[in-house]
Amino acid sequence: MELLSGADMVVRSLADEGVEYIYGYPGGALLHIYDAIFQQDKVQHILVRHEQAATHMADAYARATGKPGVVLVTSGPGATNAVTGIATAYMDSIPMVIISGQVMSHLIGEDAFQECDMVGVTRPVVKHNMSIKSPEEIPMALKKAFYIASTGRPGPVVVDIPKDMTTPTDRFEYSYPETVKLRSYNPVSRGHSGQIKKAVELLLNAKRPVILVGGGAISANASDLVTELAQKLNYPVINTLMGLGAYPGTDRQFLGMPGMHGSVEANMAMHHSDMILNLGSRLDDRITNATEKFCPTAKLVHVDIDPSSISKTVAADVPIVGPLDSIVTEMLKLVKASKIELDTEAHDAWWQQIEEWRGRHGGRYRTDDSEQMKPQQVVETLCKVTKGDAYVCSDVGQHQMFAAQYYKFNKPRRWINSGGLGTMGFGLPAAMGVKLNFPDEEVVCITGEGSIQMNIQELSTCSQYDLPVKVVCLNNQSLGMVRQWQDLNYESRHSQSYMKSLPDFVKLVESYGHVGMEVTKLEDLESTLEEAFAMKDRLVFINVHVDPFEHVYPMQVPKASMRDMWLSKTERT
Amino acid sequence: MRHIISVLMENEAGALSRVVGLFAQRNYNIETLTVAPTEDPTLSRLTLTTFGNDRVIEQITKQLNKLIEVVKLVDLTEGDHIERELMLIKVKAVGNQRAEVLRNVEIFRAQVVDVSSTVYTVQLVGSSKKLDAFIEVIEAANVLEVVRTGVSGISRGEKVLSL
Ligand SMILES: Cc1ncc(C[n+]2csc(CCOP(=O)(O)OP(=O)(O)O)c2C)c(N)n1
Ligand SMILES: [Mg+2]
């Protein structure tokens, strides 16, 4: 057997795991590992400009591919800088392995230079974490980390490695384990067939059904199956913010997104339905509105890989725990074999009602109340220019909601956003992570002038690694989402929600060697976007000046049911 | 309602803090907590008592089960079970009080485990209620110090919680 140092074992284990890129930033505790990285060429290291960006790059790679992203950060400040990104991945169930350096074992607990209890700090925001106690453990620990991160309900796993575990002169026998088994961790491998049968009976007997598709369907790669099931039944489909793309966004059966900024037809249909087939949505507060008023007439079937997501916020009538792909496959089989006749009369009436709701609002917005371009117009034009087929990585704010509402995703894993934690600063590094791994695909970052400044330093990383993403900044000169709430609830007292002293973005990006463009008039929008996307190998930052007073609608009325919405600044349901 | 949740978990550094952290993080309460290795030194047995409605208890058990180091768990209060807690209590005992304390010790089947001229140290094993009752009969002014282990429990009959 080969003898390797701990540092070499870290890098070799990653190579043997099939990892192509790791995202990181060096420091004292990692020097041995960085030296090992230098002496091989299997694993490529991407040097970011801030550790948070490393986590978002790895996270976006995972969202786009389903495979765990890998991050390498040093002890102390390097590790704490990564925490926001770890929490972001945790909230959206994204597989990720984070290797953090740690001070030497004998210094732990002595408040040594750059010591931080990373295992303690990250405990509430990881699926699991561990620290290495002896170098021989490294291959097995990493194998476990990848296994835990990517199976069951995926999530981030932190492996904390004290510097003395990686000393180059201490060598040990190395072999990378092929499999790993943990007696205390056995993700469910199939759903309960009795429960699945019950669910299918409810589904086939429903008069006003909806199929709700969450991020779990994307994570289980079950989009095709879900689409087949929905189309076989001709039932209306609603994708959550995390589920966008799981069911095609341009299809007639698609009603849009539910929840706080969901479409009228989606929220109305859910509220009035008599049966909800929930495939992998955890029904969080941004969807349900007041849980005690949630969908009063609906029977709820809830399919989830994580039992704790079921009946957490809303009690399920038929809970089914297990992998979504195999459960939907079984449902399809039962539906095809079933003798139950669908109540097509009831379904026709249901569709008629839904079309009426769709007609009531249908994603319209006012263009006559301002001289300036509307952010919705920008997203619609972007969707047109990219043929609805780009990877769209979003930051957080109004622009994120406009992107979710107006970019029509027909494929899963193309819409990449921080849904659960809502992390401003996510968009640009996420776009970089996708572009690096899909160099031939169109990758866009939709952002705001607020969010982009939270990780703008990564423009430098983009120059270094030649990452020609397109950044579309919906510049409303304000923290728009905050301002909207202040307009609605605080009599427009805009406390700290303005953005003064903005940089000249065009000059700024040019200083990094990229291309900057400015759009102020609607008539220039499409041609400028065309021009930008024609520059295949350049990063182009398009600063689009949009109406600073626009609000995101529909917007659910707080503490009410799903159907209670503001449709514009003046109309309510 | 009060529940006794008994957890079999890996005897690893950090496992206990994960359990305790979970309760703090998710706003669940812990009334008592005891933990020690089992006959198999790689496993620990942790018993905790908590209060909550059915929904909260369901979430607590599901969230505990999700922790990677948790092997198995049982809500003992769902079935017949035995519950024990041990208490060491120092009681002021001078003059007439000495006989009075001893009488209560006898009634409760407790034991005096240490004696000084003014103090009895009493050991009592039983359900938490029984321990509460003993503290009550020794008037508050005479109780000098109370140390309780927290609840341990095991189910009755053939049922076992093991690998
Ligand atoms: C790191 C972080 N800090 C604060 C917030 C709260 N927050 C949510 S949206 C928002 C405003 C975002 O402004 P901008 O990026 O310009 O987007 P806009 O809403 O104007 O489209 C803020 C401050 C957040 N989500 N993330
Ligand atoms: Mg803004």
CSV table of C-alpha atoms and ligand atoms in Angstrom, one decimal, chain A residues 398-399 447-451 473-481 497 499 546, ligand 2:
chain,number,residue,atom,x,y,z
A,398,GLN,CA,-37.4,42.2,-5.6
A,399,HIS,CA,-35.3,41.3,-8.6
A,447,THR,CA,-29.0,40.9,-9.2
A,448,GLY,CA,-29.7,44.3,-7.6
A,449,GLU,CA,-27.3,47.1,-6.9
A,450,GLY,CA,-27.5,46.2,-3.3
A,451,SER,CA,-26.9,42.4,-3.5
A,473,CYS,CA,-28.3,44.4,-12.5
A,474,LEU,CA,-31.9,45.6,-12.0
A,475,ASN,CA,-30.7,48.9,-10.5
A,476,ASN,CA,-33.5,50.6,-8.6
A,477,GLN,CA,-31.1,52.6,-6.4
A,478,SER,CA,-32.6,51.1,-3.4
A,479,LEU,CA,-32.9,48.0,-1.3
A,480,GLY,CA,-36.1,47.5,-3.1
A,481,MET,CA,-37.6,44.7,-1.1
A,497,SER,CA,-33.2,51.3,2.3
A,499,MET,CA,-28.5,53.2,-2.1
A,546,VAL,CA,-35.4,50.5,-13.5
C,2,MG,MG,-32.0,47.4,-5.6
